[in-house]
């Protein structure tokens, strides 16, 4: 009898032990399922989020492309401009005399940049970016040779460059006035550019360089009175938004001044030489042909911007714009 009792007890212990062992392993197994699924779900969610983000960007780019095409189409319509604008040109430019001249500003897709991303605007540098006065940022690096000034990015109120000098080059006028001035580094580079052109049998003359904010205010208001805001904004910068105020920009022409700041300058040997060689001296044609939807301005083969040889050569080799070069890395004041 004792034998059966012992056998029964052993059997009970075995069954109880088996049950405990099953229960002990069951809980971790269930937890294990949850733990195993979590890592599997995380990448999936991340992937879905990335896919969603990509779709959103693509959608925006498509919309932007349409807008840009519309902008280019409308900008190709002849417009009235400064006194004596040429007609019959796909893109009309402004006529400028020695006392009444103007230029323009810029936007585009992200590329390499030497500007600091810290404190940068998040509105620029993408294909969907619209270069417009409806968004305005004050640049925090106005004295930098790399400063980007356009319809979105403006200079601090009343900004005056610190080292304006008179470059030793011929101008279409004889007076020693403000619009002859440029910042020292740009002026030195301009002298080399003029010398290089002369060596190649091309004689250049300056038309308009530095322009104060008050002078730009007068010019812009006159253009608005004559042509209206919409037309004026295609060829003239609003006060504070003009590259001329940086002291790094100059409008040039042939030595005779013929076609100075007019669309007919595009076909001259001077314009062709500038398009081919300006970057060698650190200058770029700031508002290239066909880029008005990015720069915000009509084609201006006479408008040169000093940016330094490294960036100038990159921009020229890629046939791009400053907006596209700098992307979203534009230091701005908060």
mmCIF file of C-alpha atoms in Angstrom:
data_model
loop_
_atom_site.group_PDB
_atom_site.id
_atom_site.type_symbol
_atom_site.label_atom_id
_atom_site.label_comp_id
_atom_site.label_asym_id
_atom_site.label_seq_id
_atom_site.Cartn_x
_atom_site.Cartn_y
_atom_site.Cartn_z
ATOM 1 C CA UNK A 1 0.000 0.000 0.000
ATOM 2 C CA UNK A 2 2.815 2.370 0.872
ATOM 3 C CA UNK A 3 4.239 1.648 -2.552
ATOM 4 C CA UNK A 4 1.081 2.983 -4.274
ATOM 5 C CA UNK A 5 0.950 6.035 -2.017
ATOM 6 C CA UNK A 6 4.547 6.906 -2.833
ATOM 7 C CA UNK A 7 3.865 6.362 -6.515
ATOM 8 C CA UNK A 8 0.785 8.647 -6.326
ATOM 9 C CA UNK A 9 2.720 11.396 -4.523
ATOM 10 C CA UNK A 10 5.530 11.216 -7.095
ATOM 11 C CA UNK A 11 2.986 11.388 -9.893
ATOM 12 C CA UNK A 12 1.318 14.445 -8.288
ATOM 13 C CA UNK A 13 4.702 16.139 -7.851
ATOM 14 C CA UNK A 14 5.626 15.448 -11.487
ATOM 15 C CA UNK A 15 2.289 16.848 -12.728
ATOM 16 C CA UNK A 16 2.561 19.883 -10.425
ATOM 17 C CA UNK A 17 6.157 20.464 -11.511
ATOM 18 C CA UNK A 18 5.162 20.201 -15.158
ATOM 19 C CA UNK A 19 2.336 22.715 -14.658
ATOM 20 C CA UNK A 20 4.631 25.167 -12.868
ATOM 21 C CA UNK A 21 7.243 24.791 -15.570
ATOM 22 C CA UNK A 22 4.614 25.410 -18.284
ATOM 23 C CA UNK A 23 3.259 28.496 -16.488
ATOM 24 C CA UNK A 24 6.749 29.826 -15.885
ATOM 25 C CA UNK A 25 7.656 29.652 -19.575
ATOM 26 C CA UNK A 26 4.262 30.803 -20.852
ATOM 27 C CA UNK A 27 4.532 34.402 -19.524
ATOM 28 C CA UNK A 28 7.994 35.182 -20.927
ATOM 29 C CA UNK A 29 6.900 33.706 -24.229
ATOM 30 C CA UNK A 30 3.974 36.128 -24.388
ATOM 31 C CA UNK A 31 6.210 39.029 -23.354
ATOM 32 C CA UNK A 32 8.676 37.866 -25.927
ATOM 33 C CA UNK A 33 6.090 38.218 -28.658
ATOM 34 C CA UNK A 34 5.431 41.816 -27.684
ATOM 35 C CA UNK A 35 9.127 42.623 -27.436
ATOM 36 C CA UNK A 36 9.862 40.996 -30.753
ATOM 37 C CA UNK A 37 7.073 42.868 -32.540
ATOM 38 C CA UNK A 38 8.026 46.282 -31.220
ATOM 39 C CA UNK A 39 11.359 46.526 -33.072
ATOM 40 C CA UNK A 40 9.655 45.115 -36.140
ATOM 41 C CA UNK A 41 6.981 47.833 -36.010
ATOM 42 C CA UNK A 42 9.328 50.738 -35.323
ATOM 43 C CA UNK A 43 11.232 50.609 -38.607
ATOM 44 C CA UNK A 44 7.953 50.071 -40.411
ATOM 45 C CA UNK A 45 6.472 53.219 -38.885
ATOM 46 C CA UNK A 46 9.649 55.099 -39.613
ATOM 47 C CA UNK A 47 9.623 53.840 -43.164
ATOM 48 C CA UNK A 48 6.001 54.802 -43.588
ATOM 49 C CA UNK A 49 6.712 58.259 -42.201
ATOM 50 C CA UNK A 50 9.608 58.684 -44.614
ATOM 51 C CA UNK A 51 7.488 57.483 -47.493
ATOM 52 C CA UNK A 52 4.761 59.876 -46.451
ATOM 53 C CA UNK A 53 7.265 62.715 -46.222
ATOM 54 C CA UNK A 54 8.642 61.910 -49.649
ATOM 55 C CA UNK A 55 5.190 61.910 -51.149
ATOM 56 C CA UNK A 56 4.444 65.263 -49.561
ATOM 57 C CA UNK A 57 7.661 66.777 -50.900
ATOM 58 C CA UNK A 58 7.037 65.390 -54.349
ATOM 59 C CA UNK A 59 3.570 66.812 -54.329
ATOM 60 C CA UNK A 60 4.875 70.211 -53.323
ATOM 61 C CA UNK A 61 7.574 70.118 -55.960
ATOM 62 C CA UNK A 62 5.008 69.366 -58.638
ATOM 63 C CA UNK A 63 2.934 72.310 -57.523
ATOM 64 C CA UNK A 64 6.051 74.458 -57.449
ATOM 65 C CA UNK A 65 7.099 73.358 -60.901
ATOM 66 C CA UNK A 66 3.711 74.390 -62.226
ATOM 67 C CA UNK A 67 3.994 77.720 -60.452
ATOM 68 C CA UNK A 68 7.482 78.255 -61.823
ATOM 69 C CA UNK A 69 6.315 77.448 -65.340
ATOM 70 C CA UNK A 70 3.451 79.889 -64.939
ATOM 71 C CA UNK A 71 5.886 82.464 -63.616
ATOM 72 C CA UNK A 72 8.232 81.943 -66.529
ATOM 73 C CA UNK A 73 5.381 82.151 -68.989
ATOM 74 C CA UNK A 74 4.113 85.396 -67.540
ATOM 75 C CA UNK A 75 7.613 86.850 -67.258
ATOM 76 C CA UNK A 76 8.123 86.201 -70.949
ATOM 77 C CA UNK A 77 5.382 88.655 -71.791
ATOM 78 C CA UNK A 78 6.729 92.062 -72.828
ATOM 79 C CA UNK A 79 6.629 94.558 -69.979
ATOM 80 C CA UNK A 80 7.107 98.265 -69.796
ATOM 81 C CA UNK A 81 10.169 99.220 -67.809
ATOM 82 C CA UNK A 82 12.518 102.072 -67.239
ATOM 83 C CA UNK A 83 12.637 104.863 -69.777
ATOM 84 C CA UNK A 84 13.132 103.455 -73.248
ATOM 85 C CA UNK A 85 12.736 99.700 -72.663
ATOM 86 C CA UNK A 86 13.162 97.650 -75.813
ATOM 87 C CA UNK A 87 10.122 95.870 -77.176
ATOM 88 C CA UNK A 88 10.134 92.673 -79.205
ATOM 89 C CA UNK A 89 12.364 90.922 -76.666
ATOM 90 C CA UNK A 90 11.032 87.850 -74.910
ATOM 91 C CA UNK A 91 12.271 89.186 -71.629
ATOM 92 C CA UNK A 92 12.213 92.933 -71.326
ATOM 93 C CA UNK A 93 14.931 94.744 -69.437
ATOM 94 C CA UNK A 94 15.064 98.222 -68.105
ATOM 95 C CA UNK A 95 16.676 101.255 -69.638
ATOM 96 C CA UNK A 96 19.064 103.070 -67.369
ATOM 97 C CA UNK A 97 20.833 106.405 -67.624
ATOM 98 C CA UNK A 98 23.616 107.710 -65.436
ATOM 99 C CA UNK A 99 21.244 109.115 -62.836
ATOM 100 C CA UNK A 100 18.424 106.578 -62.900
ATOM 101 C CA UNK A 101 19.555 102.962 -62.675
ATOM 102 C CA UNK A 102 18.513 99.837 -60.801
ATOM 103 C CA UNK A 103 19.105 96.127 -60.436
ATOM 104 C CA UNK A 104 17.587 93.155 -58.663
ATOM 105 C CA UNK A 105 17.550 90.273 -56.140
ATOM 106 C CA UNK A 106 16.831 86.154 -55.758
ATOM 107 C CA UNK A 107 15.615 81.708 -54.471
ATOM 108 C CA UNK A 108 16.002 77.884 -55.403
ATOM 109 C CA UNK A 109 17.019 74.301 -54.552
ATOM 110 C CA UNK A 110 19.388 73.138 -51.837
ATOM 111 C CA UNK A 111 23.069 72.768 -52.665
ATOM 112 C CA UNK A 112 26.420 73.057 -50.921
ATOM 113 C CA UNK A 113 26.865 76.207 -48.923
ATOM 114 C CA UNK A 114 29.524 78.023 -46.983
ATOM 115 C CA UNK A 115 26.964 79.980 -45.016
ATOM 116 C CA UNK A 116 26.183 78.923 -41.454
ATOM 117 C CA UNK A 117 23.043 76.907 -40.953
ATOM 118 C CA UNK A 118 22.713 78.228 -37.409
ATOM 119 C CA UNK A 119 19.948 80.793 -37.165
ATOM 120 C CA UNK A 120 19.094 80.144 -40.799
ATOM 121 C CA UNK A 121 15.760 80.686 -42.432
ATOM 122 C CA UNK A 122 13.817 77.520 -43.120
ATOM 123 C CA UNK A 123 11.917 79.037 -46.030
ATOM 124 C CA UNK A 124 14.598 78.890 -48.664
ATOM 125 C CA UNK A 125 16.638 76.351 -50.528
ATOM 126 C CA UNK A 126 13.907 73.975 -51.649
ATOM 127 C CA UNK A 127 12.396 73.619 -55.064
ATOM 128 C CA UNK A 128 9.028 74.726 -53.744
ATOM 129 C CA UNK A 129 10.497 77.925 -52.307
ATOM 130 C CA UNK A 130 8.856 81.036 -53.685
ATOM 131 C CA UNK A 131 10.998 84.160 -53.792
ATOM 132 C CA UNK A 132 8.453 86.731 -52.734
ATOM 133 C CA UNK A 133 8.019 89.822 -50.599
ATOM 134 C CA UNK A 134 5.251 88.065 -48.647
ATOM 135 C CA UNK A 135 7.976 86.403 -46.548
ATOM 136 C CA UNK A 136 10.722 88.678 -45.237
ATOM 137 C CA UNK A 137 13.861 87.927 -43.253
ATOM 138 C CA UNK A 138 16.625 90.323 -42.244
ATOM 139 C CA UNK A 139 20.038 88.814 -42.991
ATOM 140 C CA UNK A 140 22.392 88.625 -40.042
ATOM 141 C CA UNK A 141 25.560 88.692 -42.179
ATOM 142 C CA UNK A 142 25.177 91.903 -44.252
ATOM 143 C CA UNK A 143 28.945 92.520 -44.360
ATOM 144 C CA UNK A 144 29.764 89.024 -45.609
ATOM 145 C CA UNK A 145 30.914 88.631 -49.216
ATOM 146 C CA UNK A 146 28.447 85.714 -49.296
ATOM 147 C CA UNK A 147 25.366 87.683 -48.245
ATOM 148 C CA UNK A 148 22.184 86.763 -50.112
ATOM 149 C CA UNK A 149 19.835 89.656 -50.761
ATOM 150 C CA UNK A 150 16.616 89.193 -52.702
ATOM 151 C CA UNK A 151 12.848 89.540 -52.326
ATOM 152 C CA UNK A 152 12.783 87.334 -49.239
ATOM 153 C CA UNK A 153 16.065 88.338 -47.615
ATOM 154 C CA UNK A 154 16.686 92.011 -46.926
ATOM 155 C CA UNK A 155 19.476 94.073 -45.420
ATOM 156 C CA UNK A 156 19.100 95.675 -41.976
ATOM 157 C CA UNK A 157 17.339 99.051 -42.149
ATOM 158 C CA UNK A 158 19.689 101.831 -43.224
ATOM 159 C CA UNK A 159 22.620 99.462 -43.802
ATOM 160 C CA UNK A 160 25.752 101.068 -45.293
ATOM 161 C CA UNK A 161 28.761 98.918 -46.293
ATOM 162 C CA UNK A 162 31.856 99.618 -44.157
ATOM 163 C CA UNK A 163 34.602 99.894 -46.792
ATOM 164 C CA UNK A 164 33.264 101.603 -49.910
ATOM 165 C CA UNK A 165 35.931 102.829 -52.341
ATOM 166 C CA UNK A 166 36.090 104.099 -55.919
ATOM 167 C CA UNK A 167 37.293 101.317 -58.243
ATOM 168 C CA UNK A 168 39.817 102.524 -60.785
ATOM 169 C CA UNK A 169 37.739 101.695 -63.860
ATOM 170 C CA UNK A 170 35.939 103.854 -66.452
ATOM 171 C CA UNK A 171 32.253 104.696 -66.012
ATOM 172 C CA UNK A 172 29.666 106.034 -68.421
ATOM 173 C CA UNK A 173 29.654 109.289 -66.429
ATOM 174 C CA UNK A 174 32.401 111.460 -64.994
ATOM 175 C CA UNK A 175 30.957 112.519 -61.605
ATOM 176 C CA UNK A 176 32.515 110.978 -58.497
ATOM 177 C CA UNK A 177 29.266 110.026 -56.837
ATOM 178 C CA UNK A 178 28.004 107.144 -54.696
ATOM 179 C CA UNK A 179 27.024 104.868 -57.555
ATOM 180 C CA UNK A 180 30.680 104.687 -58.560
ATOM 181 C CA UNK A 181 31.581 103.028 -55.263
ATOM 182 C CA UNK A 182 32.038 99.371 -54.375
ATOM 183 C CA UNK A 183 33.372 97.527 -51.373
ATOM 184 C CA UNK A 184 37.148 97.307 -51.438
ATOM 185 C CA UNK A 185 37.485 93.585 -52.239
ATOM 186 C CA UNK A 186 34.880 93.789 -54.982
ATOM 187 C CA UNK A 187 36.449 96.977 -56.386
ATOM 188 C CA UNK A 188 39.881 95.314 -56.634
ATOM 189 C CA UNK A 189 38.335 92.297 -58.374
ATOM 190 C CA UNK A 190 36.457 94.600 -60.758
ATOM 191 C CA UNK A 191 39.678 96.317 -61.776
ATOM 192 C CA UNK A 192 41.152 92.921 -62.655
ATOM 193 C CA UNK A 193 38.020 91.977 -64.583
ATOM 194 C CA UNK A 194 38.123 95.183 -66.639
ATOM 195 C CA UNK A 195 41.835 94.644 -67.319
ATOM 196 C CA UNK A 196 41.189 91.053 -68.389
ATOM 197 C CA UNK A 197 38.424 92.159 -70.749
ATOM 198 C CA UNK A 198 40.646 94.837 -72.280
ATOM 199 C CA UNK A 199 43.329 92.235 -72.864
ATOM 200 C CA UNK A 200 40.774 90.295 -74.903
ATOM 201 C CA UNK A 201 39.812 93.376 -76.883
ATOM 202 C CA UNK A 202 36.642 94.135 -74.913
ATOM 203 C CA UNK A 203 36.207 97.618 -73.426
ATOM 204 C CA UNK A 204 33.835 97.848 -70.464
ATOM 205 C CA UNK A 205 32.396 100.732 -68.475
ATOM 206 C CA UNK A 206 30.580 100.908 -65.165
ATOM 207 C CA UNK A 207 26.979 102.117 -65.164
ATOM 208 C CA UNK A 208 25.796 101.865 -61.553
ATOM 209 C CA UNK A 209 27.375 100.275 -58.469
ATOM 210 C CA UNK A 210 26.533 101.149 -54.842
ATOM 211 C CA UNK A 211 23.081 102.504 -54.117
ATOM 212 C CA UNK A 212 21.830 103.625 -50.706
ATOM 213 C CA UNK A 213 18.466 102.533 -49.316
ATOM 214 C CA UNK A 214 17.078 106.068 -49.647
ATOM 215 C CA UNK A 215 18.169 106.232 -53.295
ATOM 216 C CA UNK A 216 16.555 102.849 -53.944
ATOM 217 C CA UNK A 217 13.357 104.112 -52.334
ATOM 218 C CA UNK A 218 13.227 107.026 -54.758
ATOM 219 C CA UNK A 219 13.929 104.841 -57.789
ATOM 220 C CA UNK A 220 11.459 102.127 -56.867
ATOM 221 C CA UNK A 221 8.666 104.606 -56.132
ATOM 222 C CA UNK A 222 9.232 106.286 -59.500
ATOM 223 C CA UNK A 223 9.010 102.929 -61.282
ATOM 224 C CA UNK A 224 5.792 102.077 -59.440
ATOM 225 C CA UNK A 225 4.238 105.419 -60.401
ATOM 226 C CA UNK A 226 5.113 104.810 -64.016
ATOM 227 C CA UNK A 227 4.545 101.056 -64.453
ATOM 228 C CA UNK A 228 2.655 99.870 -61.371
ATOM 229 C CA UNK A 229 3.834 97.580 -58.577
ATOM 230 C CA UNK A 230 3.560 94.289 -60.469
ATOM 231 C CA UNK A 231 5.698 95.440 -63.378
ATOM 232 C CA UNK A 232 8.182 97.324 -61.210
ATOM 233 C CA UNK A 233 8.807 94.233 -59.085
ATOM 234 C CA UNK A 234 10.064 92.325 -62.125
ATOM 235 C CA UNK A 235 13.012 94.634 -62.662
ATOM 236 C CA UNK A 236 13.493 96.809 -59.580
ATOM 237 C CA UNK A 237 14.149 95.860 -55.966
ATOM 238 C CA UNK A 238 12.176 97.334 -53.124
ATOM 239 C CA UNK A 239 14.117 99.398 -50.561
ATOM 240 C CA UNK A 240 16.369 97.213 -48.416
ATOM 241 C CA UNK A 241 16.166 94.365 -50.913
ATOM 242 C CA UNK A 242 18.573 95.708 -53.538
ATOM 243 C CA UNK A 243 21.909 93.993 -54.108
ATOM 244 C CA UNK A 244 23.341 97.375 -55.050
ATOM 245 C CA UNK A 245 23.069 98.382 -51.397
ATOM 246 C CA UNK A 246 25.591 95.650 -50.461
ATOM 247 C CA UNK A 247 28.361 97.400 -52.392
ATOM 248 C CA UNK A 248 29.122 94.072 -54.103
ATOM 249 C CA UNK A 249 27.149 94.703 -57.295
ATOM 250 C CA UNK A 250 27.628 96.731 -60.439
ATOM 251 C CA UNK A 251 25.812 97.201 -63.730
ATOM 252 C CA UNK A 252 28.229 97.365 -66.658
ATOM 253 C CA UNK A 253 28.078 98.152 -70.346
ATOM 254 C CA UNK A 254 30.423 98.658 -73.268
ATOM 255 C CA UNK A 255 32.664 101.719 -73.125
ATOM 256 C CA UNK A 256 30.256 103.696 -75.319
ATOM 257 C CA UNK A 257 27.342 103.092 -72.951
ATOM 258 C CA UNK A 258 25.225 101.787 -75.825
ATOM 259 C CA UNK A 259 22.508 99.396 -74.634
ATOM 260 C CA UNK A 260 23.435 100.140 -71.015
ATOM 261 C CA UNK A 261 20.997 98.193 -68.828
ATOM 262 C CA UNK A 262 18.803 97.457 -71.841
ATOM 263 C CA UNK A 263 17.812 94.108 -73.295
ATOM 264 C CA UNK A 264 19.883 94.784 -76.435
ATOM 265 C CA UNK A 265 23.029 94.450 -74.289
ATOM 266 C CA UNK A 266 22.529 90.669 -74.316
ATOM 267 C CA UNK A 267 23.727 90.359 -77.911
ATOM 268 C CA UNK A 268 26.865 92.450 -77.519
ATOM 269 C CA UNK A 269 30.428 91.125 -77.420
ATOM 270 C CA UNK A 270 30.734 92.668 -73.943
ATOM 271 C CA UNK A 271 27.830 90.592 -72.610
ATOM 272 C CA UNK A 272 29.191 87.444 -74.224
ATOM 273 C CA UNK A 273 32.612 88.027 -72.693
ATOM 274 C CA UNK A 274 31.112 88.606 -69.238
ATOM 275 C CA UNK A 275 29.016 85.447 -69.453
ATOM 276 C CA UNK A 276 32.125 83.460 -70.322
ATOM 277 C CA UNK A 277 34.733 85.059 -68.062
ATOM 278 C CA UNK A 278 33.160 86.986 -65.139
ATOM 279 C CA UNK A 279 33.422 83.995 -62.772
ATOM 280 C CA UNK A 280 37.196 83.909 -63.262
ATOM 281 C CA UNK A 281 37.331 87.185 -61.340
ATOM 282 C CA UNK A 282 34.789 86.252 -58.656
ATOM 283 C CA UNK A 283 31.696 87.743 -60.330
ATOM 284 C CA UNK A 284 28.514 86.116 -61.591
ATOM 285 C CA UNK A 285 25.733 87.326 -63.850
ATOM 286 C CA UNK A 286 23.301 87.508 -60.965
ATOM 287 C CA UNK A 287 20.042 87.219 -62.905
ATOM 288 C CA UNK A 288 20.610 84.632 -65.643
ATOM 289 C CA UNK A 289 18.314 84.012 -68.570
ATOM 290 C CA UNK A 290 15.448 81.633 -67.834
ATOM 291 C CA UNK A 291 15.909 81.835 -64.051
ATOM 292 C CA UNK A 292 13.461 84.669 -63.329
ATOM 293 C CA UNK A 293 11.094 82.316 -61.486
ATOM 294 C CA UNK A 294 13.953 81.641 -59.048
ATOM 295 C CA UNK A 295 15.730 84.986 -58.821
ATOM 296 C CA UNK A 296 12.514 86.991 -59.011
ATOM 297 C CA UNK A 297 13.852 89.232 -61.761
ATOM 298 C CA UNK A 298 14.154 89.393 -65.511
ATOM 299 C CA UNK A 299 17.343 88.449 -67.309
ATOM 300 C CA UNK A 300 20.035 91.071 -66.742
ATOM 301 C CA UNK A 301 23.293 90.248 -68.551
ATOM 302 C CA UNK A 302 24.768 93.535 -67.306
ATOM 303 C CA UNK A 303 24.197 92.972 -63.560
ATOM 304 C CA UNK A 304 27.336 91.543 -61.954
ATOM 305 C CA UNK A 305 27.574 90.384 -58.362
ATOM 306 C CA UNK A 306 30.883 89.792 -56.604
ATOM 307 C CA UNK A 307 30.841 86.564 -54.591
ATOM 308 C CA UNK A 308 34.466 85.378 -54.708
ATOM 309 C CA UNK A 309 36.090 83.048 -57.235
ATOM 310 C CA UNK A 310 35.273 79.761 -55.467
ATOM 311 C CA UNK A 311 31.505 80.252 -55.361
ATOM 312 C CA UNK A 312 31.428 82.132 -58.674
ATOM 313 C CA UNK A 313 33.080 79.246 -60.491
ATOM 314 C CA UNK A 314 30.721 76.718 -58.913
ATOM 315 C CA UNK A 315 27.630 78.753 -59.795
ATOM 316 C CA UNK A 316 28.873 79.308 -63.349
ATOM 317 C CA UNK A 317 29.822 75.664 -63.939
ATOM 318 C CA UNK A 318 26.379 74.514 -62.798
ATOM 319 C CA UNK A 319 24.505 77.268 -64.662
ATOM 320 C CA UNK A 320 22.644 77.932 -61.429
ATOM 321 C CA UNK A 321 21.775 80.857 -59.133
ATOM 322 C CA UNK A 322 22.837 82.040 -55.691
ATOM 323 C CA UNK A 323 19.463 80.947 -54.337
ATOM 324 C CA UNK A 324 20.112 77.408 -55.507
ATOM 325 C CA UNK A 325 23.709 77.460 -54.315
ATOM 326 C CA UNK A 326 22.997 78.598 -50.766
ATOM 327 C CA UNK A 327 19.770 76.657 -50.323
ATOM 328 C CA UNK A 328 18.243 77.094 -46.878
ATOM 329 C CA UNK A 329 21.474 78.026 -45.112
ATOM 330 C CA UNK A 330 20.820 81.741 -44.944
ATOM 331 C CA UNK A 331 21.803 83.333 -41.607
ATOM 332 C CA UNK A 332 18.970 85.605 -40.534
ATOM 333 C CA UNK A 333 18.183 87.762 -37.532
ATOM 334 C CA UNK A 334 15.663 86.276 -35.114
#
